[in-house]
XYZ file of C-alpha atoms in Angstrom:
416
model
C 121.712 88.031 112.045
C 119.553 85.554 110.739
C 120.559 84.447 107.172
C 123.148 83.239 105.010
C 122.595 85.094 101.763
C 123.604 83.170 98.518
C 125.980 85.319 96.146
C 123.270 85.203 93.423
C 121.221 88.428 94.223
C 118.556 90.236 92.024
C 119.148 93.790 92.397
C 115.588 94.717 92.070
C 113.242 96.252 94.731
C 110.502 93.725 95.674
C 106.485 94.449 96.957
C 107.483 94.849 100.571
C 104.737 93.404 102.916
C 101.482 95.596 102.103
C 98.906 96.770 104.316
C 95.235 95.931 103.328
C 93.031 97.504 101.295
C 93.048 100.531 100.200
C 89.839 102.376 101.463
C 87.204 102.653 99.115
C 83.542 103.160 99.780
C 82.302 106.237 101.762
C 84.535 109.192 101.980
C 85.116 109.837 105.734
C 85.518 112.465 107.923
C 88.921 113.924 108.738
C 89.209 112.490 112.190
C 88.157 109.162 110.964
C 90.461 109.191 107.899
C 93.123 109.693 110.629
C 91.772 107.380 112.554
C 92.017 104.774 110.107
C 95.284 105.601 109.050
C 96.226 104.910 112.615
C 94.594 102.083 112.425
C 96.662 100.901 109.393
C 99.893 101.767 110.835
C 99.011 99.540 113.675
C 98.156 97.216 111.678
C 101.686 97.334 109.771
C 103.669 97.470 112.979
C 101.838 94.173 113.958
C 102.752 92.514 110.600
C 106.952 94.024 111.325
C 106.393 92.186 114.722
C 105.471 89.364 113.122
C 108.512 89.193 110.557
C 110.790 90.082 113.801
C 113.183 87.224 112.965
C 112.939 87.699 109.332
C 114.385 91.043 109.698
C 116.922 89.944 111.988
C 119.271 90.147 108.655
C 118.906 93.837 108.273
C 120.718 96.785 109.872
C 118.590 98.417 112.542
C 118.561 101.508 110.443
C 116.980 99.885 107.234
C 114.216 98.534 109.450
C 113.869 101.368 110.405
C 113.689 102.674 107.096
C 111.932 100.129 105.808
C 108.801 100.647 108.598
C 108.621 104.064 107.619
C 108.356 103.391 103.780
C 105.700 100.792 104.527
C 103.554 103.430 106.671
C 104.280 105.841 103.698
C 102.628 103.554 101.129
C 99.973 102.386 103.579
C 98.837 105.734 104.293
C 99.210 106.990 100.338
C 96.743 104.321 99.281
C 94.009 104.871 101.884
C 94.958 108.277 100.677
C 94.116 107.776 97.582
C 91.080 105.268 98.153
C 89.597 108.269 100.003
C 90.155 110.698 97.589
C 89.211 108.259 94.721
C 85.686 107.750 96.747
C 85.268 111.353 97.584
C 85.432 111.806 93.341
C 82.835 109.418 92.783
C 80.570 111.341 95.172
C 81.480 114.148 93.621
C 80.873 113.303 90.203
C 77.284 111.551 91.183
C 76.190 115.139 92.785
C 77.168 117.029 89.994
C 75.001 114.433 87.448
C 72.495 114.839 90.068
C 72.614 118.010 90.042
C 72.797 118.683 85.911
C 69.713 116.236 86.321
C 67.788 118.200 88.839
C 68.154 121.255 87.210
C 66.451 120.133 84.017
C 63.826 118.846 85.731
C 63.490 122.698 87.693
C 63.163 124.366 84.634
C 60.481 121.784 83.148
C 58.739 122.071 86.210
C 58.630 126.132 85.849
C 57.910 125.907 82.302
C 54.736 123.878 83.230
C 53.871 126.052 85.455
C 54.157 129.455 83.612
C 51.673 127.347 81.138
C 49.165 126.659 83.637
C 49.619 130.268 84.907
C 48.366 131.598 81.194
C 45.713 129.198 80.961
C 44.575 130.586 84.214
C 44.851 133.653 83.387
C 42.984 133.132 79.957
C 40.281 131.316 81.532
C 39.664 134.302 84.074
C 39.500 136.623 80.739
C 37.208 133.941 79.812
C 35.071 133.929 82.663
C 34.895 137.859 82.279
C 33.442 137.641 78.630
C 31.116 135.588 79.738
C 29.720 136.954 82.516
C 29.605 140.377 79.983
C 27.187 138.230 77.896
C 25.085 136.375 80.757
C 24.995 139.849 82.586
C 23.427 141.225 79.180
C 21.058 138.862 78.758
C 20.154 138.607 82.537
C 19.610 142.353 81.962
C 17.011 141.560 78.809
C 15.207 139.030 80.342
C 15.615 140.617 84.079
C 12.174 142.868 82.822
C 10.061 140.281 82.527
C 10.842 139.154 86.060
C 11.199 135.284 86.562
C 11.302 133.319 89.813
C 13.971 131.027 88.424
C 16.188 133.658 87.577
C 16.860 134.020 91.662
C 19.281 131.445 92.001
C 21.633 132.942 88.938
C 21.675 136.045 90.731
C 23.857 134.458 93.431
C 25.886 133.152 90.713
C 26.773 136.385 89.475
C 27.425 138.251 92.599
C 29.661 135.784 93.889
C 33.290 136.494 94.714
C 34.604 133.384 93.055
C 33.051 131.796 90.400
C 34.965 128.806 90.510
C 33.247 127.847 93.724
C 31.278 124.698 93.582
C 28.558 125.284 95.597
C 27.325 128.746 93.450
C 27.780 126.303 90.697
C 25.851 123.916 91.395
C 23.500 126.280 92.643
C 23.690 128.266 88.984
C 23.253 124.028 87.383
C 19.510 123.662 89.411
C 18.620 126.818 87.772
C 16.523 126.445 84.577
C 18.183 129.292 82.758
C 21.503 127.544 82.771
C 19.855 124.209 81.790
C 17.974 125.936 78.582
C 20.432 128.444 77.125
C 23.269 127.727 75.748
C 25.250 131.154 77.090
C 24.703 129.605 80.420
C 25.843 126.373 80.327
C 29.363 127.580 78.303
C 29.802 129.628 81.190
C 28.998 127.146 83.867
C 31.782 124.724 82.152
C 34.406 127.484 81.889
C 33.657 128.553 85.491
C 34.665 124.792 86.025
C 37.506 125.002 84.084
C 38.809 127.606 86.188
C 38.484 125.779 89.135
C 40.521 123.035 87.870
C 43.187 125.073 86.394
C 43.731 127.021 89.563
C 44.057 123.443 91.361
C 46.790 122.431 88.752
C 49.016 125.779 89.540
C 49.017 125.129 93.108
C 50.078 121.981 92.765
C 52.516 122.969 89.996
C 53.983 125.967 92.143
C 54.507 123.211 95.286
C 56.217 121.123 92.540
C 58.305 123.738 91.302
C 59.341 124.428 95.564
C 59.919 121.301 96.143
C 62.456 120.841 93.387
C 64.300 124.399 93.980
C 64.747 123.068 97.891
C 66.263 119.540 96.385
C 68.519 121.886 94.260
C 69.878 124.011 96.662
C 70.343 120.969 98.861
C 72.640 119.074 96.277
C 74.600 122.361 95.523
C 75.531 122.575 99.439
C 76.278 118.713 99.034
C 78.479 119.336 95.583
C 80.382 122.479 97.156
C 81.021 120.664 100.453
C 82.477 117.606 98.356
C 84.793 119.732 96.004
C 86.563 121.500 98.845
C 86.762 117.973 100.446
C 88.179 116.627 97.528
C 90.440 119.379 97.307
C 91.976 119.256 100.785
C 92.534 115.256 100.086
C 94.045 115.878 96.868
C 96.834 117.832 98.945
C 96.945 114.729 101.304
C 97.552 112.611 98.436
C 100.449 114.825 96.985
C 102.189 115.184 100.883
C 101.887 111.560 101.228
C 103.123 111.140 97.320
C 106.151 113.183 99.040
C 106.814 111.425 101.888
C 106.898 108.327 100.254
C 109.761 109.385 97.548
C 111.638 110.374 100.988
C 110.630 107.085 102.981
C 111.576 105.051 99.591
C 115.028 107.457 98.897
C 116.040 106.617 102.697
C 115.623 103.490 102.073
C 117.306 102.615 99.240
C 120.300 104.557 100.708
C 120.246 102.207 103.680
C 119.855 99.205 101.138
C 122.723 99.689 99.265
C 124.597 100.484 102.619
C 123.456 97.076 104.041
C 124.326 94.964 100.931
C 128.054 96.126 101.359
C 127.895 94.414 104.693
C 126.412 91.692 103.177
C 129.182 91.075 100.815
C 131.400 91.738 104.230
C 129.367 89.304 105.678
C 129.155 86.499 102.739
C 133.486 86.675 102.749
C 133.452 86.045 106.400
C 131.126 83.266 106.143
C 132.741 81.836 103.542
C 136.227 82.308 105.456
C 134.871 80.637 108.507
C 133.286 77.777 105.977
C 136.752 77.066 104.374
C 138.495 76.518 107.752
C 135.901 74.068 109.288
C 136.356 72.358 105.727
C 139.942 71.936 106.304
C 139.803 70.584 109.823
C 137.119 68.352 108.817
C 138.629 66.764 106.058
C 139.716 64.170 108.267
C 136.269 63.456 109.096
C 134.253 63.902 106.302
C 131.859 61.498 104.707
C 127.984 61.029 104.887
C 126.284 61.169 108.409
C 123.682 59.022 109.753
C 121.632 58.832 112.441
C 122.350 62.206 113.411
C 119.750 62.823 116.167
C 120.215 62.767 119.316
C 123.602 63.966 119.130
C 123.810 67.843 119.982
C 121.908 69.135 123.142
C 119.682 72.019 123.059
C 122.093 75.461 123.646
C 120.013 77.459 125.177
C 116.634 77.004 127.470
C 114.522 78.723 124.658
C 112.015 78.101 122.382
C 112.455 78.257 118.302
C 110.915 81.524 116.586
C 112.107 81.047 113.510
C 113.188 77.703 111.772
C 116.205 76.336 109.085
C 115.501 76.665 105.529
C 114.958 78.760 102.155
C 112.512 81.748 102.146
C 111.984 84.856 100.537
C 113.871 87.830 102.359
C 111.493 90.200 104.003
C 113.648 92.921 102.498
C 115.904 92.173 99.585
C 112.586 90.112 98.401
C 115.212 87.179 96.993
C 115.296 83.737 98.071
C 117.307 83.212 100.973
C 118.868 80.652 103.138
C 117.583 81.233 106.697
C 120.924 78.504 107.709
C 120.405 78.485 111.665
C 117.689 78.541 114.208
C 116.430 81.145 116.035
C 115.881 80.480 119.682
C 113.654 83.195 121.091
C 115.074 84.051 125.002
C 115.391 86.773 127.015
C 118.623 88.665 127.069
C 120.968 86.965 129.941
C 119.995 83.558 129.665
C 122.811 81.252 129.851
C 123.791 79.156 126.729
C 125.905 76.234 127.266
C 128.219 74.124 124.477
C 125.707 71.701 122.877
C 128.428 69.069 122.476
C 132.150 68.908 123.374
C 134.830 70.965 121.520
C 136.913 73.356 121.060
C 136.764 76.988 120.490
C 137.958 78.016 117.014
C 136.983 81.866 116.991
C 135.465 84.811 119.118
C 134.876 88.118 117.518
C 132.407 90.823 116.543
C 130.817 91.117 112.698
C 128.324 93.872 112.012
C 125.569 91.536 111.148
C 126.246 88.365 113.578
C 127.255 90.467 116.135
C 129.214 88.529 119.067
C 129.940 85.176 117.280
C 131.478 81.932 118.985
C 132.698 78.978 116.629
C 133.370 75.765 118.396
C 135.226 72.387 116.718
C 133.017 69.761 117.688
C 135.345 67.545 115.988
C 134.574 64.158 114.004
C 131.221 63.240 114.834
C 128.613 60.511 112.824
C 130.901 60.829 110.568
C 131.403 64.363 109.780
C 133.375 67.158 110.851
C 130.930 69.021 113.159
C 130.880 73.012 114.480
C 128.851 74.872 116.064
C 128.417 78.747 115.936
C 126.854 81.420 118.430
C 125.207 84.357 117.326
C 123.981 87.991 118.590
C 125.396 87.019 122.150
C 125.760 90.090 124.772
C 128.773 88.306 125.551
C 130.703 85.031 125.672
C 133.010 83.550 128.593
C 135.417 81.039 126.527
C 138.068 82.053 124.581
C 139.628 80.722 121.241
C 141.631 77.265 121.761
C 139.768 76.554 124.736
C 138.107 72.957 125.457
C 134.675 73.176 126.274
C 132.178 70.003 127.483
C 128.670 69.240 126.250
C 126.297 71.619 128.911
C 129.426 73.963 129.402
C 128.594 77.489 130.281
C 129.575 79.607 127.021
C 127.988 83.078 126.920
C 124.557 85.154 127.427
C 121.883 85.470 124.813
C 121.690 89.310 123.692
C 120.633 91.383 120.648
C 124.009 92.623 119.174
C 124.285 92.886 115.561
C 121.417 93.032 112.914
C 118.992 91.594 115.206
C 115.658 93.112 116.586
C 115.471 91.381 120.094
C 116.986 89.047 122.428
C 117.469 85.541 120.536
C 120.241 83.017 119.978
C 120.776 82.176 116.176
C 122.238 78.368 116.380
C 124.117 77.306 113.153
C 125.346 73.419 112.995
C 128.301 73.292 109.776
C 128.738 69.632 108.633
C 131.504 69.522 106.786
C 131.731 73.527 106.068
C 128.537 72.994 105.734
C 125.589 74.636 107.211
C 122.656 71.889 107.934
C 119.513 71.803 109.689
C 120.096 71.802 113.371
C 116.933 70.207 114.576
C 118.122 67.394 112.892
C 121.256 67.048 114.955
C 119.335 67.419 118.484
């Protein structure tokens, strides 16, 4: 146990400590959304580590609980980041989609067009050749030299071709009459318009294939969304459970706190009384108390916000981080006052240092695996007293030091 919790208590549930960021950008696989809900977790356990001593003033069943409601909430909001990414993919597909579908159908619009003016310009090209034919006929009897190169014109395969065109443009016929050179220019025509549906029909391929693509890409991103929107609602679940448990646990915890608070303040009232003798303002207080344990401090005196509870509370010791079995001694002579078990402190020593600067001075022992003075006993400054251990509400092997001046608890460091 690590606190002494002041009677004045919100009973509201505080932000407990959050993990980062909610994951939003790029909807992931499943193996790396697991992955990085793994990584999260770590993450949280890391930050729990860090607040060891801070949660030294909780039952080891609400830390528990209160672990497990932090992974709940850490893995419901990269949950939900995931899912809220996977939507917005989603949603840009299908707008993609809407968008690429318009510009399909313009694309086969334009080329059905070009496909009728294709086809009209061959039925042009027909008519035409029905009238050169006749006249080729007419002036075929009176046999002219120039009229050899239109004869390849008109046996030709494909009109359109350049070559037979240009061929048909050095002939003299096409130059002089005026049947000639409309058919020369709608032979060109032709050529061009069978350019434009080809390239209008690629146009029209390439935008079906882009289609289809985007529809595999929607599909694939609606059952993804799906399957995370179940994720979301399990985790949504487990949460309720993880916070349920936990609030359970809470209100268990605060009962022992009240337990605790009464036996604090029962210990407090008899070190007032014996000190009554001695009390008045101390001075130059350093230097008096040695150090109680060969440890170093993991957690210092002083007011903070409760890891937990999420009120201000007095942290009224200090925690000396050492392994479990490491001798602590008396820090100054005294005499023991009380030995016994509370659920929170766990194995707790008092010791009557008597008057000292001024004051009446105690010390108390916390979390101990065990202690090897009794009560009434006189004990001397360095004196073998007990074994650090992790009994109580603690989460590892430490030795919470509390200095009362007066029935009051003070800042140790400022007594060594």
């Amino acid at each position: 146990m690590s606190r002494f919790f002041p009677s004045e208590r919100r009973d509201r549930w505080v932000a407990l400590v959050a993990a980062s960021a909610v994951v939003l950008g790029a909807a992931a696989s499943p193996l790396a959304f697991a992955d990085d809900l793994k990584d999260k977790q770590r993450k949280i356990d890391r930050q729990v580590e860090a607040a060891h001593d801070d949660l030294n003033e909780s039952s080891a069943a609400l830390r528990k609980a209160t672990i497990r409601l932090r992974n709940a909430k850490a893995e419901l909001a990269a949950a939900r980041g995931t899912l809220a990414s996977t939507r917005q993919r989603l949603a840009a597909a299908k707008a993609r989609d809407v968008e690429m579908q318009a510009k399909l159908v313009e694309a086969e619009e334009k080329l059905d067009l070009a496909r009728a003016e294709l086809q009209q310009g061959r039925e042009d090209v027909r008519r035409q050749r029905a009238a050169v034919d006749k006249m080729f006929a007419t002036q075929y009897e009176q046999f002219d030299p120039r009229l050899e190169g239109f004869a390849a014109l008109l046996k030709a395969e494909d009109l359109a071709d350049v070559g037979i065109v240009q061929e048909a443009t050095r002939s003299a016929l096409i130059e002089q009459d005026g049947v000639l050179s409309e058919f020369r220019e709608t032979a060109e025509m032709l050529a061009i318009r069978k350019d434009e549906v080809t390239t209008m029909r690629d146009a029209v391929e390439t935008q079906r294939q882009a289609a289809a693509a985007n529809l595999v890409r929607v599909t694939k991103l609606e059952k993804r969304a799906l399957a995370q929107t179940r994720t979301v609602t399990l985790m949504v679940s487990k949460r309720r459970a993880a916070a349920g448990d936990a609030q359970t646990l809470r209100q268990r915890d605060r009962k022992a706190l009240v337990a605790l608070e009464a036996d604090q303040a029962r210990i407090a009232k008899i070190l007032r009384n014996r000190a009554a003798k001695h009390k008045g303002t101390p001075s130059n207080t350093g230097g008096y108390l040695n150090y109680p344990v060969n440890g170093y401090v993991t957690s210092p005196y002083g007011y903070r916000i409760h890891p937990i509870y999420g009120y201000r509370s007095l942290h009224n010791g200090v925690d000396f981080g050492a392994g479990c079995g490491t001798p602590m001694y008396a820090a100054a002579d005294g005499t023991v006052l009380s030995r016994y078990y509370q659920d929170a402190w766990g194995n707790r020593l008092v010791i009557d240092n008597g008057g000292a600067r001024g004051v009446g001075l105690a010390t108390i022992y916390n979390h101990a695996s065990k202690y090897v003075v009794s009560p009434g006993q006189r004990v001397k400054r360095g004196q073998l007293v007990g074994y650090v251990g992790t009994t109580g509400w603690s989460t590892g092997c430490h030795l919470h030091f509390i200095v009362m001046a007066n029935g009051t608890a003070v800042d140790p460091m400022k007594w060594f």
